[in-house]
Amino acid sequence: MKTSLQDKIVFVTGGASGIGEACVRLFAEYGCNVVIGDINFDRASTIAKELKGRAVKIDVGSEASIEAAVVWAEGNVGSIDVLVTSAGVIQKPLRAHELG
């Protein structure tokens, strides 16, 4: 049984650049309703307008931001069918330890 992606709601974090943006564009080609979640809201909005999608600001390092973005998406677009987590979190490097 084949499943179509047509009209599915796809939420992509980190969707305003890199691999996330490539995913957004591919899902849009398949006829999906894309929601671009990114900390760079201006870039996400530009891509969303181009692809007739939606954009929401999200900071994946903040649980409150994630929850707010999902609530916004489900309230404004509908229930999310596909989630792509492409955003990264920059943190301080871990200290190196020598074993011995």
CSV table of N, CA and C in Angstrom, one decimal:
chain,number,residue,atom,x,y,z
A,1,MET,N,0.8,-1.2,0.0
A,1,MET,CA,0.0,0.0,0.0
A,1,MET,C,0.9,1.2,0.0
A,2,LYS,N,0.7,2.1,-0.9
A,2,LYS,CA,1.4,3.4,-1.0
A,2,LYS,C,0.7,4.4,-0.2
A,3,THR,N,1.5,5.2,0.5
A,3,THR,CA,1.0,6.4,1.2
A,3,THR,C,1.4,7.7,0.6
A,4,SER,N,0.5,8.5,0.3
A,4,SER,CA,0.8,9.8,-0.3
A,4,SER,C,1.1,10.9,0.7
A,5,LEU,N,2.1,11.7,0.4
A,5,LEU,CA,2.4,12.8,1.3
A,5,LEU,C,1.6,14.1,1.0
A,6,GLN,N,0.8,14.0,-0.1
A,6,GLN,CA,0.0,15.1,-0.5
A,6,GLN,C,-0.9,15.6,0.6
A,7,ASP,N,-0.8,16.9,0.9
A,7,ASP,CA,-1.6,17.6,1.9
A,7,ASP,C,-1.3,17.2,3.4
A,8,LYS,N,-0.2,16.5,3.6
A,8,LYS,CA,0.2,16.2,4.9
A,8,LYS,C,0.9,17.4,5.5
A,9,ILE,N,0.7,17.6,6.8
A,9,ILE,CA,1.3,18.7,7.5
A,9,ILE,C,2.7,18.3,8.1
A,10,VAL,N,3.7,19.0,7.6
A,10,VAL,CA,5.1,18.6,7.9
A,10,VAL,C,5.7,19.8,8.7
A,11,PHE,N,6.2,19.6,9.9
A,11,PHE,CA,6.9,20.6,10.7
A,11,PHE,C,8.4,20.2,10.7
A,12,VAL,N,9.2,21.2,10.2
A,12,VAL,CA,10.7,21.0,10.1
A,12,VAL,C,11.4,22.0,11.0
A,13,THR,N,12.1,21.6,12.1
A,13,THR,CA,12.9,22.5,12.9
A,13,THR,C,14.2,22.7,12.1
A,14,GLY,N,14.7,23.9,12.2
A,14,GLY,CA,15.9,24.2,11.5
A,14,GLY,C,15.7,24.3,10.0
A,15,GLY,N,14.4,24.6,9.6
A,15,GLY,CA,14.0,24.6,8.3
A,15,GLY,C,14.4,25.8,7.4
A,16,ALA,N,15.1,26.8,8.0
A,16,ALA,CA,15.4,28.0,7.3
A,16,ALA,C,16.8,27.9,6.6
A,17,SER,N,17.5,26.8,6.8
A,17,SER,CA,18.9,26.7,6.2
A,17,SER,C,19.3,25.2,6.1
A,18,GLY,N,20.3,25.0,5.3
A,18,GLY,CA,21.0,23.7,5.3
A,18,GLY,C,20.1,22.5,4.9
A,19,ILE,N,20.3,21.4,5.6
A,19,ILE,CA,19.5,20.2,5.4
A,19,ILE,C,18.1,20.4,5.7
A,20,GLY,N,17.8,21.2,6.7
A,20,GLY,CA,16.4,21.5,7.1
A,20,GLY,C,15.6,22.2,5.9
A,21,GLU,N,16.3,23.2,5.3
A,21,GLU,CA,15.7,23.9,4.2
A,21,GLU,C,15.5,22.9,3.0
A,22,ALA,N,16.5,22.1,2.8
A,22,ALA,CA,16.3,21.1,1.7
A,22,ALA,C,15.1,20.2,1.9
A,23,CYS,N,15.0,19.8,3.2
A,23,CYS,CA,13.8,18.9,3.5
A,23,CYS,C,12.5,19.7,3.3
A,24,VAL,N,12.4,20.9,3.7
A,24,VAL,CA,11.2,21.7,3.5
A,24,VAL,C,10.9,21.8,2.0
A,25,ARG,N,11.9,22.1,1.2
A,25,ARG,CA,11.7,22.3,-0.2
A,25,ARG,C,11.2,20.9,-0.9
A,26,LEU,N,11.8,19.8,-0.4
A,26,LEU,CA,11.4,18.5,-1.0
A,26,LEU,C,9.9,18.2,-0.6
A,27,PHE,N,9.6,18.4,0.7
A,27,PHE,CA,8.2,18.1,1.1
A,27,PHE,C,7.2,19.0,0.4
A,28,ALA,N,7.6,20.2,0.2
A,28,ALA,CA,6.7,21.1,-0.6
A,28,ALA,C,6.5,20.6,-2.0
A,29,GLU,N,7.5,20.1,-2.6
A,29,GLU,CA,7.4,19.5,-4.0
A,29,GLU,C,6.4,18.3,-4.0
A,30,TYR,N,6.4,17.6,-2.9
A,30,TYR,CA,5.5,16.5,-2.8
A,30,TYR,C,4.0,16.9,-2.4
A,31,GLY,N,3.8,18.2,-2.3
A,31,GLY,CA,2.5,18.7,-2.0
A,31,GLY,C,2.1,18.8,-0.5
A,32,CYS,N,3.1,18.8,0.3
A,32,CYS,CA,2.9,18.9,1.8
A,32,CYS,C,2.6,20.3,2.2
A,33,ASN,N,1.9,20.5,3.3
A,33,ASN,CA,1.8,21.8,3.9
A,33,ASN,C,2.9,21.9,4.9
A,34,VAL,N,3.9,22.8,4.6
A,34,VAL,CA,5.1,22.8,5.4
A,34,VAL,C,5.0,23.9,6.4
A,35,VAL,N,5.5,23.6,7.6
A,35,VAL,CA,5.7,24.6,8.7
A,35,VAL,C,7.2,24.6,9.0
A,36,ILE,N,7.7,25.8,8.8
A,36,ILE,CA,9.2,26.0,9.0
A,36,ILE,C,9.4,26.6,10.3
A,37,GLY,N,10.0,25.8,11.2
A,37,GLY,CA,10.4,26.3,12.5
A,37,GLY,C,11.9,26.6,12.6
A,38,ASP,N,12.2,27.8,13.0
A,38,ASP,CA,13.6,28.2,13.0
A,38,ASP,C,13.8,29.4,13.9
A,39,ILE,N,15.0,29.5,14.5
A,39,ILE,CA,15.3,30.7,15.3
A,39,ILE,C,15.5,31.9,14.4
A,40,ASN,N,15.8,31.7,13.2
A,40,ASN,CA,15.9,32.8,12.2
A,40,ASN,C,14.5,33.0,11.5
A,41,PHE,N,13.6,33.7,12.2
A,41,PHE,CA,12.2,33.8,11.7
A,41,PHE,C,12.2,34.6,10.4
A,42,ASP,N,13.0,35.6,10.2
A,42,ASP,CA,12.9,36.3,8.9
A,42,ASP,C,13.2,35.4,7.7
A,43,ARG,N,14.2,34.6,7.8
A,43,ARG,CA,14.6,33.7,6.7
A,43,ARG,C,13.5,32.6,6.6
A,44,ALA,N,13.0,32.1,7.7
A,44,ALA,CA,11.9,31.1,7.6
A,44,ALA,C,10.7,31.7,7.0
A,45,SER,N,10.4,32.9,7.3
A,45,SER,CA,9.2,33.6,6.6
A,45,SER,C,9.4,33.8,5.1
A,46,THR,N,10.6,34.1,4.7
A,46,THR,CA,10.9,34.3,3.3
A,46,THR,C,10.6,33.0,2.6
A,47,ILE,N,11.2,31.9,3.1
A,47,ILE,CA,11.0,30.6,2.5
A,47,ILE,C,9.5,30.2,2.5
A,48,ALA,N,8.9,30.4,3.6
A,48,ALA,CA,7.4,30.0,3.7
A,48,ALA,C,6.6,30.7,2.7
A,49,LYS,N,6.9,32.0,2.5
A,49,LYS,CA,6.1,32.8,1.4
A,49,LYS,C,6.3,32.2,0.1
A,50,GLU,N,7.6,31.9,-0.2
A,50,GLU,CA,8.0,31.3,-1.5
A,50,GLU,C,7.2,30.0,-1.8
A,51,LEU,N,7.1,29.1,-0.7
A,51,LEU,CA,6.6,27.8,-0.9
A,51,LEU,C,5.1,27.7,-0.4
A,52,LYS,N,4.5,28.8,-0.1
A,52,LYS,CA,3.1,28.8,0.4
A,52,LYS,C,3.0,28.0,1.7
A,53,GLY,N,4.0,28.1,2.5
A,53,GLY,CA,4.0,27.4,3.8
A,53,GLY,C,3.8,28.4,4.9
A,54,ARG,N,4.1,28.0,6.1
A,54,ARG,CA,4.0,28.8,7.3
A,54,ARG,C,5.3,28.8,8.0
A,55,ALA,N,5.6,29.9,8.8
A,55,ALA,CA,6.8,30.0,9.6
A,55,ALA,C,6.5,30.3,11.0
A,56,VAL,N,7.3,29.7,11.9
A,56,VAL,CA,7.2,30.0,13.3
A,56,VAL,C,8.6,30.0,13.9
A,57,LYS,N,8.8,31.0,14.8
A,57,LYS,CA,10.1,31.1,15.5
A,57,LYS,C,10.1,30.0,16.6
A,58,ILE,N,11.3,29.3,16.6
A,58,ILE,CA,11.5,28.3,17.6
A,58,ILE,C,12.9,28.2,18.0
A,59,ASP,N,13.2,28.1,19.3
A,59,ASP,CA,14.5,27.9,19.8
A,59,ASP,C,14.5,26.5,20.4
A,60,VAL,N,15.2,25.6,19.7
A,60,VAL,CA,15.1,24.2,20.2
A,60,VAL,C,15.9,23.9,21.5
A,61,GLY,N,16.6,24.9,21.9
A,61,GLY,CA,17.3,24.9,23.2
A,61,GLY,C,16.4,25.2,24.4
A,62,SER,N,15.1,25.6,24.1
A,62,SER,CA,14.2,26.0,25.1
A,62,SER,C,12.9,25.2,25.0
A,63,GLU,N,12.6,24.4,26.1
A,63,GLU,CA,11.4,23.6,26.1
A,63,GLU,C,10.1,24.4,25.9
A,64,ALA,N,10.1,25.6,26.5
A,64,ALA,CA,8.9,26.5,26.4
A,64,ALA,C,8.7,26.9,25.0
A,65,SER,N,9.8,27.2,24.3
A,65,SER,CA,9.7,27.7,22.9
A,65,SER,C,9.2,26.5,22.0
A,66,ILE,N,9.7,25.3,22.2
A,66,ILE,CA,9.3,24.2,21.5
A,66,ILE,C,7.8,24.0,21.7
A,67,GLU,N,7.3,24.0,22.9
A,67,GLU,CA,5.9,23.8,23.2
A,67,GLU,C,5.0,24.9,22.6
A,68,ALA,N,5.5,26.1,22.7
A,68,ALA,CA,4.7,27.2,22.1
A,68,ALA,C,4.6,27.1,20.5
A,69,ALA,N,5.7,26.7,19.9
A,69,ALA,CA,5.7,26.5,18.4
A,69,ALA,C,4.8,25.4,18.0
A,70,VAL,N,4.8,24.3,18.7
A,70,VAL,CA,3.9,23.2,18.4
A,70,VAL,C,2.4,23.6,18.6
A,71,VAL,N,2.1,24.2,19.7
A,71,VAL,CA,0.8,24.7,20.0
A,71,VAL,C,0.3,25.6,18.9
A,72,TRP,N,1.2,26.6,18.5
A,72,TRP,CA,0.9,27.5,17.4
A,72,TRP,C,0.6,26.8,16.1
A,73,ALA,N,1.5,25.8,15.7
A,73,ALA,CA,1.4,25.1,14.5
A,73,ALA,C,0.0,24.3,14.4
A,74,GLU,N,-0.2,23.6,15.5
A,74,GLU,CA,-1.5,22.8,15.5
A,74,GLU,C,-2.7,23.7,15.5
A,75,GLY,N,-2.6,24.9,16.2
A,75,GLY,CA,-3.8,25.8,16.2
A,75,GLY,C,-4.0,26.5,14.9
A,76,ASN,N,-2.9,26.7,14.1
A,76,ASN,CA,-3.0,27.5,12.9
A,76,ASN,C,-3.0,26.7,11.6
A,77,VAL,N,-2.4,25.5,11.7
A,77,VAL,CA,-2.3,24.7,10.5
A,77,VAL,C,-3.0,23.4,10.6
A,78,GLY,N,-3.0,22.8,11.8
A,78,GLY,CA,-3.6,21.5,12.0
A,78,GLY,C,-2.7,20.5,12.6
A,79,SER,N,-3.2,19.3,12.8
A,79,SER,CA,-2.4,18.3,13.5
A,79,SER,C,-1.1,17.9,12.6
A,80,ILE,N,0.0,17.8,13.3
A,80,ILE,CA,1.3,17.6,12.6
A,80,ILE,C,1.3,16.1,12.2
A,81,ASP,N,1.6,15.8,10.9
A,81,ASP,CA,1.7,14.4,10.4
A,81,ASP,C,3.1,13.9,10.4
A,82,VAL,N,4.1,14.8,10.1
A,82,VAL,CA,5.5,14.5,10.0
A,82,VAL,C,6.3,15.5,10.7
A,83,LEU,N,7.3,15.1,11.6
A,83,LEU,CA,8.2,16.0,12.2
A,83,LEU,C,9.6,15.7,11.8
A,84,VAL,N,10.3,16.7,11.4
A,84,VAL,CA,11.7,16.6,11.0
A,84,VAL,C,12.5,17.5,12.0
A,85,THR,N,13.4,16.9,12.7
A,85,THR,CA,14.2,17.7,13.7
A,85,THR,C,15.6,17.9,13.1
A,86,SER,N,15.7,19.0,12.5
A,86,SER,CA,17.0,19.3,11.8
A,86,SER,C,17.8,20.4,12.5
A,87,ALA,N,17.2,21.1,13.4
A,87,ALA,CA,17.9,22.2,14.1
A,87,ALA,C,18.9,21.6,15.1
A,88,GLY,N,20.0,22.4,15.2
A,88,GLY,CA,21.0,22.0,16.2
A,88,GLY,C,21.1,23.0,17.3
A,89,VAL,N,21.8,22.5,18.4
A,89,VAL,CA,21.9,23.4,19.6
A,89,VAL,C,23.4,23.6,19.8
A,90,ILE,N,23.8,24.8,19.9
A,90,ILE,CA,25.2,25.1,20.1
A,90,ILE,C,25.4,25.2,21.6
A,91,GLN,N,26.4,24.5,22.1
A,91,GLN,CA,26.7,24.5,23.5
A,91,GLN,C,28.2,24.6,23.7
A,92,LYS,N,28.6,24.8,24.9
A,92,LYS,CA,30.0,24.9,25.3
A,92,LYS,C,30.6,23.5,25.1
A,93,PRO,N,31.8,23.4,24.5
A,93,PRO,CA,32.4,22.1,24.3
A,93,PRO,C,32.7,21.4,25.7
A,94,LEU,N,32.6,20.1,25.7
A,94,LEU,CA,32.9,19.3,26.9
A,94,LEU,C,34.4,19.4,27.1
A,95,ARG,N,34.8,19.3,28.3
A,95,ARG,CA,36.2,19.3,28.6
A,95,ARG,C,36.8,17.9,28.3
A,96,ALA,N,38.0,17.9,27.8
A,96,ALA,CA,38.6,16.6,27.5
A,96,ALA,C,39.3,16.1,28.8
A,97,HIS,N,39.2,14.8,29.0
A,97,HIS,CA,39.8,14.1,30.1
A,97,HIS,C,40.7,13.0,29.6
A,98,GLU,N,41.9,12.9,30.2
A,98,GLU,CA,42.7,11.8,29.8
A,98,GLU,C,42.4,10.6,30.7
A,99,LEU,N,42.3,9.4,30.1
A,99,LEU,CA,42.1,8.2,30.9
A,99,LEU,C,43.5,7.6,31.2
A,100,GLY,N,43.7,7.1,32.3
A,100,GLY,CA,45.0,6.5,32.6
A,100,GLY,C,45.2,5.9,33.8
